[in-house]
Amino acid sequence: MVKFVTDSSADMSPDKSINLEIVPLKIYTDERDFVDDSSLDVHDMLMYLKNYKDRSYTSCPSTESWLEAFEGGDEIYCITLTSLISGAYNSACNARDIYLEKHPDAKVCVIDTLSTGPEMRLTVEKVIEWRNAGKSFDEISSQIQDYIHSTRLLFSFQSLHNFAQNGRVSKVVASAVGMLNIRILGTASPEGTIQPMYKCRGDKSANKKLISELEAIGYKGGRMNICQIEALPLANALVEEIKAAFPDAEPHVYPAHGLCSYYGEGGGIILGLETSNN
């Protein structure tokens, strides 16, 4: 059996028709835990965290969780979020090694996307597309990194509260962003880290800057995933601007699940796109 396995930061749902398994991450505070699965009430989590003043943090899937998702597979493609901000990739590699000891005839490919969210989802979708088109395990394993290098991630956030509570930015910086109607635009670096790039005053300015950044990185149209965190009107407005600037664009808008909502927060938008025809 061919199985596709990814973690919940890809913002996808399990699909038995294509043997897609989702392994959840977790969001923690000292008071409450949130499991990023289909039962999570994202709005409830966001409202709680917005008013929470102490430390919050995330936890990657355990080796045991990956092993459970692998079970029954003879040919397994496991796609994880970036190894530079999460231990998901390392725990998946541990699971691969254990699984292959028990099932020496199986094949397991673990893929570090160097990203998360909608860019990561592009990789999952591409692996599924290639396998369904008849590409072999060896072909996919050898070609997927080239595909990953042809995609990009951009984000537009209006709050950095959870980044601050998680210790990734200073609380002074996060407070200034929240008070001054500033949006932070950024990207995933080639190395797989979060890289802020610009500060924009207001939504319209941020969308305009996103369009210019798409032009700068060579987007010509084609596949684009856009996850929004309680920001559907803003995402729809951005889609109209993208279509006007890039007539061949194929944007797909959907709500973020727990992990991307945790970091993007209410009002956040994250884009994943192909920079060339694939």
PDB file of C-alpha atoms in Angstrom:
ATOM      1  CA  MET A   1       0.000   0.000   0.000  1.00  0.00           C
ATOM      2  CA  VAL A   2       1.202   3.500  -0.878  1.00  0.00           C
ATOM      3  CA  LYS A   3       0.721   5.981   1.984  1.00  0.00           C
ATOM      4  CA  PHE A   4       1.204   9.725   2.171  1.00  0.00           C
ATOM      5  CA  VAL A   5       1.879  11.111   5.636  1.00  0.00           C
ATOM      6  CA  THR A   6       2.323  14.712   6.754  1.00  0.00           C
ATOM      7  CA  ASP A   7       2.006  16.735   9.916  1.00  0.00           C
ATOM      8  CA  SER A   8      -0.820  19.125  10.710  1.00  0.00           C
ATOM      9  CA  SER A   9       1.109  22.264   9.790  1.00  0.00           C
ATOM     10  CA  ALA A  10       0.285  21.452   6.142  1.00  0.00           C
ATOM     11  CA  ASP A  11      -3.350  22.438   6.911  1.00  0.00           C
ATOM     12  CA  MET A  12      -4.729  19.272   5.341  1.00  0.00           C
ATOM     13  CA  SER A  13      -7.251  16.691   6.531  1.00  0.00           C
ATOM     14  CA  PRO A  14      -6.969  12.894   6.501  1.00  0.00           C
ATOM     15  CA  ASP A  15      -8.251  11.342   3.277  1.00  0.00           C
ATOM     16  CA  LYS A  16      -8.730   7.586   3.176  1.00  0.00           C
ATOM     17  CA  SER A  17      -9.443   7.645  -0.561  1.00  0.00           C
ATOM     18  CA  ILE A  18      -5.792   8.528  -1.249  1.00  0.00           C
ATOM     19  CA  ASN A  19      -4.272   7.052   1.943  1.00  0.00           C
ATOM     20  CA  LEU A  20      -3.339  10.481   3.323  1.00  0.00           C
ATOM     21  CA  GLU A  21      -2.557  10.460   7.049  1.00  0.00           C
ATOM     22  CA  ILE A  22      -2.158  13.593   9.193  1.00  0.00           C
ATOM     23  CA  VAL A  23      -0.052  13.524  12.359  1.00  0.00           C
ATOM     24  CA  PRO A  24      -1.021  16.379  14.715  1.00  0.00           C
ATOM     25  CA  LEU A  25       1.248  18.856  16.426  1.00  0.00           C
ATOM     26  CA  LYS A  26       0.251  20.301  19.793  1.00  0.00           C
ATOM     27  CA  ILE A  27       0.033  23.802  21.248  1.00  0.00           C
ATOM     28  CA  TYR A  28       0.580  24.163  24.986  1.00  0.00           C
ATOM     29  CA  THR A  29       0.206  26.706  27.753  1.00  0.00           C
ATOM     30  CA  ASP A  30       0.563  26.108  31.472  1.00  0.00           C
ATOM     31  CA  GLU A  31      -3.236  25.960  31.663  1.00  0.00           C
ATOM     32  CA  ARG A  32      -4.480  24.316  28.473  1.00  0.00           C
ATOM     33  CA  ASP A  33      -3.367  21.986  25.693  1.00  0.00           C
ATOM     34  CA  PHE A  34      -4.580  22.085  22.080  1.00  0.00           C
ATOM     35  CA  VAL A  35      -4.198  19.130  19.709  1.00  0.00           C
ATOM     36  CA  ASP A  36      -4.074  20.221  16.077  1.00  0.00           C
ATOM     37  CA  ASP A  37      -6.541  17.702  14.701  1.00  0.00           C
ATOM     38  CA  SER A  38     -10.055  17.771  13.251  1.00  0.00           C
ATOM     39  CA  SER A  39     -11.610  18.301  16.697  1.00  0.00           C
ATOM     40  CA  LEU A  40      -9.729  21.562  17.365  1.00  0.00           C
ATOM     41  CA  ASP A  41     -11.846  24.714  17.647  1.00  0.00           C
ATOM     42  CA  VAL A  42      -9.371  27.175  16.103  1.00  0.00           C
ATOM     43  CA  HIS A  43     -11.416  30.244  17.021  1.00  0.00           C
ATOM     44  CA  ASP A  44     -11.597  29.165  20.655  1.00  0.00           C
ATOM     45  CA  MET A  45      -7.835  28.606  20.706  1.00  0.00           C
ATOM     46  CA  LEU A  46      -7.136  32.005  19.154  1.00  0.00           C
ATOM     47  CA  MET A  47      -9.396  33.858  21.596  1.00  0.00           C
ATOM     48  CA  TYR A  48      -7.832  32.091  24.547  1.00  0.00           C
ATOM     49  CA  LEU A  49      -4.254  32.755  23.423  1.00  0.00           C
ATOM     50  CA  LYS A  50      -5.002  36.381  22.588  1.00  0.00           C
ATOM     51  CA  ASN A  51      -5.673  37.052  26.258  1.00  0.00           C
ATOM     52  CA  TYR A  52      -3.097  34.675  27.668  1.00  0.00           C
ATOM     53  CA  LYS A  53      -0.095  36.488  29.155  1.00  0.00           C
ATOM     54  CA  ASP A  54       2.262  33.638  30.034  1.00  0.00           C
ATOM     55  CA  ARG A  55       4.404  31.299  27.960  1.00  0.00           C
ATOM     56  CA  SER A  56       2.954  29.200  25.157  1.00  0.00           C
ATOM     57  CA  TYR A  57       4.763  26.729  22.967  1.00  0.00           C
ATOM     58  CA  THR A  58       4.335  23.971  20.405  1.00  0.00           C
ATOM     59  CA  SER A  59       5.312  20.308  20.344  1.00  0.00           C
ATOM     60  CA  CYS A  60       6.192  18.172  17.326  1.00  0.00           C
ATOM     61  CA  PRO A  61       4.759  14.693  16.697  1.00  0.00           C
ATOM     62  CA  SER A  62       6.449  11.866  18.552  1.00  0.00           C
ATOM     63  CA  THR A  63       8.239   9.004  16.853  1.00  0.00           C
ATOM     64  CA  GLU A  64       5.381   6.755  17.987  1.00  0.00           C
ATOM     65  CA  SER A  65       2.820   9.009  16.268  1.00  0.00           C
ATOM     66  CA  TRP A  66       4.682   8.778  12.962  1.00  0.00           C
ATOM     67  CA  LEU A  67       5.017   4.994  13.316  1.00  0.00           C
ATOM     68  CA  GLU A  68       1.286   4.660  13.838  1.00  0.00           C
ATOM     69  CA  ALA A  69       0.660   6.664  10.668  1.00  0.00           C
ATOM     70  CA  PHE A  70       3.166   4.543   8.693  1.00  0.00           C
ATOM     71  CA  GLU A  71       1.547   1.262   9.740  1.00  0.00           C
ATOM     72  CA  GLY A  72       0.340  -0.835   6.794  1.00  0.00           C
ATOM     73  CA  GLY A  73       2.382   1.048   4.230  1.00  0.00           C
ATOM     74  CA  ASP A  74       4.770  -0.612   1.802  1.00  0.00           C
ATOM     75  CA  GLU A  75       5.722   2.642   0.059  1.00  0.00           C
ATOM     76  CA  ILE A  76       5.534   5.702   2.300  1.00  0.00           C
ATOM     77  CA  TYR A  77       6.097   9.387   1.579  1.00  0.00           C
ATOM     78  CA  CYS A  78       6.407  11.439   4.774  1.00  0.00           C
ATOM     79  CA  ILE A  79       6.448  15.229   4.374  1.00  0.00           C
ATOM     80  CA  THR A  80       7.351  17.381   7.392  1.00  0.00           C
ATOM     81  CA  LEU A  81       7.626  21.041   8.302  1.00  0.00           C
ATOM     82  CA  THR A  82      11.056  22.642   8.381  1.00  0.00           C
ATOM     83  CA  SER A  83      13.624  20.921  10.563  1.00  0.00           C
ATOM     84  CA  LEU A  84      15.075  24.278  11.667  1.00  0.00           C
ATOM     85  CA  ILE A  85      12.028  25.270  13.720  1.00  0.00           C
ATOM     86  CA  SER A  86      10.649  21.861  14.690  1.00  0.00           C
ATOM     87  CA  GLY A  87      11.784  18.389  15.631  1.00  0.00           C
ATOM     88  CA  ALA A  88       9.128  16.832  13.382  1.00  0.00           C
ATOM     89  CA  TYR A  89      11.619  15.861  10.678  1.00  0.00           C
ATOM     90  CA  ASN A  90      14.019  14.211  13.127  1.00  0.00           C
ATOM     91  CA  SER A  91      11.273  12.227  14.857  1.00  0.00           C
ATOM     92  CA  ALA A  92       9.942  11.140  11.445  1.00  0.00           C
ATOM     93  CA  CYS A  93      13.450   9.944  10.478  1.00  0.00           C
ATOM     94  CA  ASN A  94      13.627   7.967  13.707  1.00  0.00           C
ATOM     95  CA  ALA A  95      10.262   6.435  12.880  1.00  0.00           C
ATOM     96  CA  ARG A  96      11.469   5.560   9.369  1.00  0.00           C
ATOM     97  CA  ASP A  97      14.507   3.731  10.739  1.00  0.00           C
ATOM     98  CA  ILE A  98      12.431   1.756  13.252  1.00  0.00           C
ATOM     99  CA  TYR A  99       9.776   0.949  10.642  1.00  0.00           C
ATOM    100  CA  LEU A 100      12.364  -0.322   8.145  1.00  0.00           C
ATOM    101  CA  GLU A 101      13.882  -2.586  10.797  1.00  0.00           C
ATOM    102  CA  LYS A 102      10.481  -4.214  11.240  1.00  0.00           C
ATOM    103  CA  HIS A 103       9.563  -4.056   7.544  1.00  0.00           C
ATOM    104  CA  PRO A 104      12.820  -4.419   5.568  1.00  0.00           C
ATOM    105  CA  ASP A 105      11.018  -4.657   2.228  1.00  0.00           C
ATOM    106  CA  ALA A 106       9.201  -1.336   2.705  1.00  0.00           C
ATOM    107  CA  LYS A 107      10.300   1.988   1.228  1.00  0.00           C
ATOM    108  CA  VAL A 108      10.062   5.198   3.273  1.00  0.00           C
ATOM    109  CA  CYS A 109      10.984   8.660   1.999  1.00  0.00           C
ATOM    110  CA  VAL A 110      11.082  11.426   4.639  1.00  0.00           C
ATOM    111  CA  ILE A 111      11.042  14.931   3.133  1.00  0.00           C
ATOM    112  CA  ASP A 112      12.094  18.104   4.949  1.00  0.00           C
ATOM    113  CA  THR A 113      10.144  20.855   3.189  1.00  0.00           C
ATOM    114  CA  LEU A 114      12.201  23.656   4.796  1.00  0.00           C
ATOM    115  CA  SER A 115       8.859  25.410   5.214  1.00  0.00           C
ATOM    116  CA  THR A 116       5.350  25.017   6.583  1.00  0.00           C
ATOM    117  CA  GLY A 117       1.719  25.839   5.824  1.00  0.00           C
ATOM    118  CA  PRO A 118       0.734  26.433   2.198  1.00  0.00           C
ATOM    119  CA  GLU A 119       4.228  25.931   0.755  1.00  0.00           C
ATOM    120  CA  MET A 120       4.441  22.615   2.567  1.00  0.00           C
ATOM    121  CA  ARG A 121       0.995  21.713   1.252  1.00  0.00           C
ATOM    122  CA  LEU A 122       2.249  22.310  -2.305  1.00  0.00           C
ATOM    123  CA  THR A 123       4.918  19.679  -1.699  1.00  0.00           C
ATOM    124  CA  VAL A 124       2.392  17.161  -0.367  1.00  0.00           C
ATOM    125  CA  GLU A 125       0.137  17.772  -3.364  1.00  0.00           C
ATOM    126  CA  LYS A 126       3.066  17.437  -5.785  1.00  0.00           C
ATOM    127  CA  VAL A 127       4.215  14.118  -4.300  1.00  0.00           C
ATOM    128  CA  ILE A 128       0.671  12.734  -4.548  1.00  0.00           C
ATOM    129  CA  GLU A 129       0.345  14.036  -8.114  1.00  0.00           C
ATOM    130  CA  TRP A 130       3.652  12.509  -9.195  1.00  0.00           C
ATOM    131  CA  ARG A 131       2.918   9.132  -7.601  1.00  0.00           C
ATOM    132  CA  ASN A 132      -0.541   8.978  -9.167  1.00  0.00           C
ATOM    133  CA  ALA A 133       1.030   9.839 -12.539  1.00  0.00           C
ATOM    134  CA  GLY A 134       3.266   6.788 -12.257  1.00  0.00           C
ATOM    135  CA  LYS A 135       6.583   8.207 -11.057  1.00  0.00           C
ATOM    136  CA  SER A 136       8.648   5.689  -9.148  1.00  0.00           C
ATOM    137  CA  PHE A 137       9.781   5.915  -5.525  1.00  0.00           C
ATOM    138  CA  ASP A 138      13.356   6.604  -6.643  1.00  0.00           C
ATOM    139  CA  GLU A 139      12.262   9.323  -9.100  1.00  0.00           C
ATOM    140  CA  ILE A 140      10.184  11.132  -6.490  1.00  0.00           C
ATOM    141  CA  SER A 141      12.877  10.809  -3.837  1.00  0.00           C
ATOM    142  CA  SER A 142      15.534  12.282  -6.132  1.00  0.00           C
ATOM    143  CA  GLN A 143      13.419  15.058  -7.673  1.00  0.00           C
ATOM    144  CA  ILE A 144      11.380  16.429  -4.782  1.00  0.00           C
ATOM    145  CA  GLN A 145      14.111  18.700  -3.396  1.00  0.00           C
ATOM    146  CA  ASP A 146      14.381  20.445  -6.761  1.00  0.00           C
ATOM    147  CA  TYR A 147      10.645  21.042  -6.603  1.00  0.00           C
ATOM    148  CA  ILE A 148      10.905  22.431  -3.073  1.00  0.00           C
ATOM    149  CA  HIS A 149      13.545  24.898  -4.255  1.00  0.00           C
ATOM    150  CA  SER A 150      11.113  26.127  -6.930  1.00  0.00           C
ATOM    151  CA  THR A 151       8.439  27.125  -4.402  1.00  0.00           C
ATOM    152  CA  ARG A 152       8.225  30.047  -1.976  1.00  0.00           C
ATOM    153  CA  LEU A 153       6.354  31.093   1.135  1.00  0.00           C
ATOM    154  CA  LEU A 154       5.259  34.628   2.011  1.00  0.00           C
ATOM    155  CA  PHE A 155       3.277  35.801   5.012  1.00  0.00           C
ATOM    156  CA  SER A 156       1.445  38.886   6.238  1.00  0.00           C
ATOM    157  CA  PHE A 157       0.810  39.031  10.007  1.00  0.00           C
ATOM    158  CA  GLN A 158      -0.891  41.745  12.035  1.00  0.00           C
ATOM    159  CA  SER A 159       0.063  40.327  15.427  1.00  0.00           C
ATOM    160  CA  LEU A 160       3.214  38.783  16.882  1.00  0.00           C
ATOM    161  CA  HIS A 161       1.736  38.072  20.324  1.00  0.00           C
ATOM    162  CA  ASN A 162       2.239  34.305  20.138  1.00  0.00           C
ATOM    163  CA  PHE A 163       5.723  34.705  18.685  1.00  0.00           C
ATOM    164  CA  ALA A 164       6.541  36.782  21.750  1.00  0.00           C
ATOM    165  CA  GLN A 165       4.921  34.339  24.188  1.00  0.00           C
ATOM    166  CA  ASN A 166       6.891  31.582  22.459  1.00  0.00           C
ATOM    167  CA  GLY A 167      10.139  33.527  22.907  1.00  0.00           C
ATOM    168  CA  ARG A 168      10.789  34.024  19.173  1.00  0.00           C
ATOM    169  CA  VAL A 169      10.515  37.844  19.208  1.00  0.00           C
ATOM    170  CA  SER A 170      10.712  40.399  21.987  1.00  0.00           C
ATOM    171  CA  LYS A 171       7.506  41.458  23.712  1.00  0.00           C
ATOM    172  CA  VAL A 172       8.398  45.096  23.012  1.00  0.00           C
ATOM    173  CA  VAL A 173       8.454  44.452  19.260  1.00  0.00           C
ATOM    174  CA  ALA A 174       5.228  42.455  19.399  1.00  0.00           C
ATOM    175  CA  SER A 175       3.492  45.213  21.363  1.00  0.00           C
ATOM    176  CA  ALA A 176       4.549  47.868  18.835  1.00  0.00           C
ATOM    177  CA  VAL A 177       3.158  45.813  15.934  1.00  0.00           C
ATOM    178  CA  GLY A 178      -0.192  45.419  17.690  1.00  0.00           C
ATOM    179  CA  MET A 179      -0.563  49.078  18.644  1.00  0.00           C
ATOM    180  CA  LEU A 180       0.541  50.809  15.438  1.00  0.00           C
ATOM    181  CA  ASN A 181      -1.586  48.979  12.826  1.00  0.00           C
ATOM    182  CA  ILE A 182       1.595  47.514  11.375  1.00  0.00           C
ATOM    183  CA  ARG A 183       1.692  44.352   9.325  1.00  0.00           C
ATOM    184  CA  ILE A 184       4.842  42.272   9.217  1.00  0.00           C
ATOM    185  CA  LEU A 185       5.615  40.733   5.824  1.00  0.00           C
ATOM    186  CA  GLY A 186       8.112  37.942   5.587  1.00  0.00           C
ATOM    187  CA  THR A 187       9.169  34.676   4.025  1.00  0.00           C
ATOM    188  CA  ALA A 188      10.693  31.282   4.732  1.00  0.00           C
ATOM    189  CA  SER A 189      14.409  31.519   4.040  1.00  0.00           C
ATOM    190  CA  PRO A 190      16.105  28.946   1.772  1.00  0.00           C
ATOM    191  CA  GLU A 191      17.535  27.404   4.936  1.00  0.00           C
ATOM    192  CA  GLY A 192      14.056  26.915   6.432  1.00  0.00           C
ATOM    193  CA  THR A 193      13.836  29.730   8.983  1.00  0.00           C
ATOM    194  CA  ILE A 194      11.255  32.500   9.391  1.00  0.00           C
ATOM    195  CA  GLN A 195      12.593  35.743   7.917  1.00  0.00           C
ATOM    196  CA  PRO A 196      10.721  39.060   8.399  1.00  0.00           C
ATOM    197  CA  MET A 197      11.249  41.454   5.478  1.00  0.00           C
ATOM    198  CA  TYR A 198       8.988  44.527   5.608  1.00  0.00           C
ATOM    199  CA  LYS A 199       6.750  46.567   7.882  1.00  0.00           C
ATOM    200  CA  CYS A 200       3.597  47.932   6.257  1.00  0.00           C
ATOM    201  CA  ARG A 201       1.015  50.307   7.671  1.00  0.00           C
ATOM    202  CA  GLY A 202      -2.420  48.775   7.093  1.00  0.00           C
ATOM    203  CA  ASP A 203      -3.938  45.988   5.012  1.00  0.00           C
ATOM    204  CA  LYS A 204      -3.982  47.744   1.625  1.00  0.00           C
ATOM    205  CA  SER A 205      -0.329  48.663   1.863  1.00  0.00           C
ATOM    206  CA  ALA A 206       0.556  45.107   2.859  1.00  0.00           C
ATOM    207  CA  ASN A 207      -1.344  43.574  -0.056  1.00  0.00           C
ATOM    208  CA  LYS A 208       0.311  45.976  -2.469  1.00  0.00           C
ATOM    209  CA  LYS A 209       3.717  45.014  -1.120  1.00  0.00           C
ATOM    210  CA  LEU A 210       2.886  41.314  -1.445  1.00  0.00           C
ATOM    211  CA  ILE A 211       2.088  41.829  -5.135  1.00  0.00           C
ATOM    212  CA  SER A 212       5.407  43.582  -5.716  1.00  0.00           C
ATOM    213  CA  GLU A 213       7.224  40.796  -3.854  1.00  0.00           C
ATOM    214  CA  LEU A 214       5.536  38.176  -6.037  1.00  0.00           C
ATOM    215  CA  GLU A 215       6.863  40.021  -9.066  1.00  0.00           C
ATOM    216  CA  ALA A 216      10.335  40.256  -7.524  1.00  0.00           C
ATOM    217  CA  ILE A 217      10.624  36.519  -6.868  1.00  0.00           C
ATOM    218  CA  GLY A 218       9.521  35.620 -10.381  1.00  0.00           C
ATOM    219  CA  TYR A 219       5.945  34.472  -9.943  1.00  0.00           C
ATOM    220  CA  LYS A 220       4.294  34.266 -13.360  1.00  0.00           C
ATOM    221  CA  GLY A 221       1.039  32.584 -12.428  1.00  0.00           C
ATOM    222  CA  GLY A 222       0.117  29.001 -11.616  1.00  0.00           C
ATOM    223  CA  ARG A 223      -0.370  27.145  -8.373  1.00  0.00           C
ATOM    224  CA  MET A 224      -0.757  29.138  -5.199  1.00  0.00           C
ATOM    225  CA  ASN A 225      -2.140  28.101  -1.819  1.00  0.00           C
ATOM    226  CA  ILE A 226      -3.347  30.830   0.545  1.00  0.00           C
ATOM    227  CA  CYS A 227      -4.271  29.978   4.110  1.00  0.00           C
ATOM    228  CA  GLN A 228      -6.062  32.636   6.115  1.00  0.00           C
ATOM    229  CA  ILE A 229      -6.580  32.935   9.831  1.00  0.00           C
ATOM    230  CA  GLU A 230     -10.018  34.511  10.327  1.00  0.00           C
ATOM    231  CA  ALA A 231      -9.148  36.889   7.488  1.00  0.00           C
ATOM    232  CA  LEU A 232     -11.295  35.682   4.583  1.00  0.00           C
ATOM    233  CA  PRO A 233     -12.316  39.168   3.307  1.00  0.00           C
ATOM    234  CA  LEU A 234      -8.671  40.270   3.289  1.00  0.00           C
ATOM    235  CA  ALA A 235      -7.609  37.061   1.554  1.00  0.00           C
ATOM    236  CA  ASN A 236     -10.335  37.460  -1.071  1.00  0.00           C
ATOM    237  CA  ALA A 237      -9.248  41.055  -1.715  1.00  0.00           C
ATOM    238  CA  LEU A 238      -5.669  39.848  -2.135  1.00  0.00           C
ATOM    239  CA  VAL A 239      -6.822  37.168  -4.580  1.00  0.00           C
ATOM    240  CA  GLU A 240      -8.490  39.802  -6.762  1.00  0.00           C
ATOM    241  CA  GLU A 241      -5.273  41.833  -6.830  1.00  0.00           C
ATOM    242  CA  ILE A 242      -3.232  38.734  -7.627  1.00  0.00           C
ATOM    243  CA  LYS A 243      -5.531  37.774 -10.502  1.00  0.00           C
ATOM    244  CA  ALA A 244      -5.343  41.311 -11.886  1.00  0.00           C
ATOM    245  CA  ALA A 245      -1.543  41.289 -11.777  1.00  0.00           C
ATOM    246  CA  PHE A 246      -1.092  37.643 -12.820  1.00  0.00           C
ATOM    247  CA  PRO A 247      -3.929  36.434 -15.103  1.00  0.00           C
ATOM    248  CA  ASP A 248      -2.647  32.849 -15.021  1.00  0.00           C
ATOM    249  CA  ALA A 249      -2.651  32.679 -11.219  1.00  0.00           C
ATOM    250  CA  GLU A 250      -4.471  29.744  -9.621  1.00  0.00           C
ATOM    251  CA  PRO A 251      -4.986  30.791  -5.987  1.00  0.00           C
ATOM    252  CA  HIS A 252      -6.677  28.382  -3.591  1.00  0.00           C
ATOM    253  CA  VAL A 253      -7.889  29.975  -0.340  1.00  0.00           C
ATOM    254  CA  TYR A 254      -8.684  27.940   2.766  1.00  0.00           C
ATOM    255  CA  PRO A 255      -8.723  28.363   6.570  1.00  0.00           C
ATOM    256  CA  ALA A 256      -5.561  27.554   8.505  1.00  0.00           C
ATOM    257  CA  HIS A 257      -5.539  24.721  11.003  1.00  0.00           C
ATOM    258  CA  GLY A 258      -4.083  24.980  14.500  1.00  0.00           C
ATOM    259  CA  LEU A 259      -0.308  25.325  14.078  1.00  0.00           C
ATOM    260  CA  CYS A 260      -0.447  27.974  11.326  1.00  0.00           C
ATOM    261  CA  SER A 261      -3.207  29.769  13.227  1.00  0.00           C
ATOM    262  CA  TYR A 262      -1.039  29.784  16.339  1.00  0.00           C
ATOM    263  CA  TYR A 263       1.798  31.601  14.590  1.00  0.00           C
ATOM    264  CA  GLY A 264      -0.255  33.608  12.061  1.00  0.00           C
ATOM    265  CA  GLU A 265      -2.926  34.653  14.599  1.00  0.00           C
ATOM    266  CA  GLY A 266      -6.200  36.342  13.716  1.00  0.00           C
ATOM    267  CA  GLY A 267      -5.888  38.423  10.567  1.00  0.00           C
ATOM    268  CA  GLY A 268      -2.866  36.512   9.295  1.00  0.00           C
ATOM    269  CA  ILE A 269      -2.364  35.354   5.715  1.00  0.00           C
ATOM    270  CA  ILE A 270       0.237  32.864   4.432  1.00  0.00           C
ATOM    271  CA  LEU A 271       0.968  32.184   0.762  1.00  0.00           C
ATOM    272  CA  GLY A 272       2.709  29.203  -0.817  1.00  0.00           C
ATOM    273  CA  LEU A 273       3.449  29.412  -4.533  1.00  0.00           C
ATOM    274  CA  GLU A 274       5.357  27.913  -7.420  1.00  0.00           C
ATOM    275  CA  THR A 275       7.825  30.295  -9.025  1.00  0.00           C
ATOM    276  CA  SER A 276       8.014  28.283 -12.241  1.00  0.00           C
ATOM    277  CA  ASN A 277       5.930  25.819 -14.208  1.00  0.00           C
ATOM    278  CA  ASN A 278       6.002  22.394 -12.599  1.00  0.00           C
TER     279      ASN A 278
END
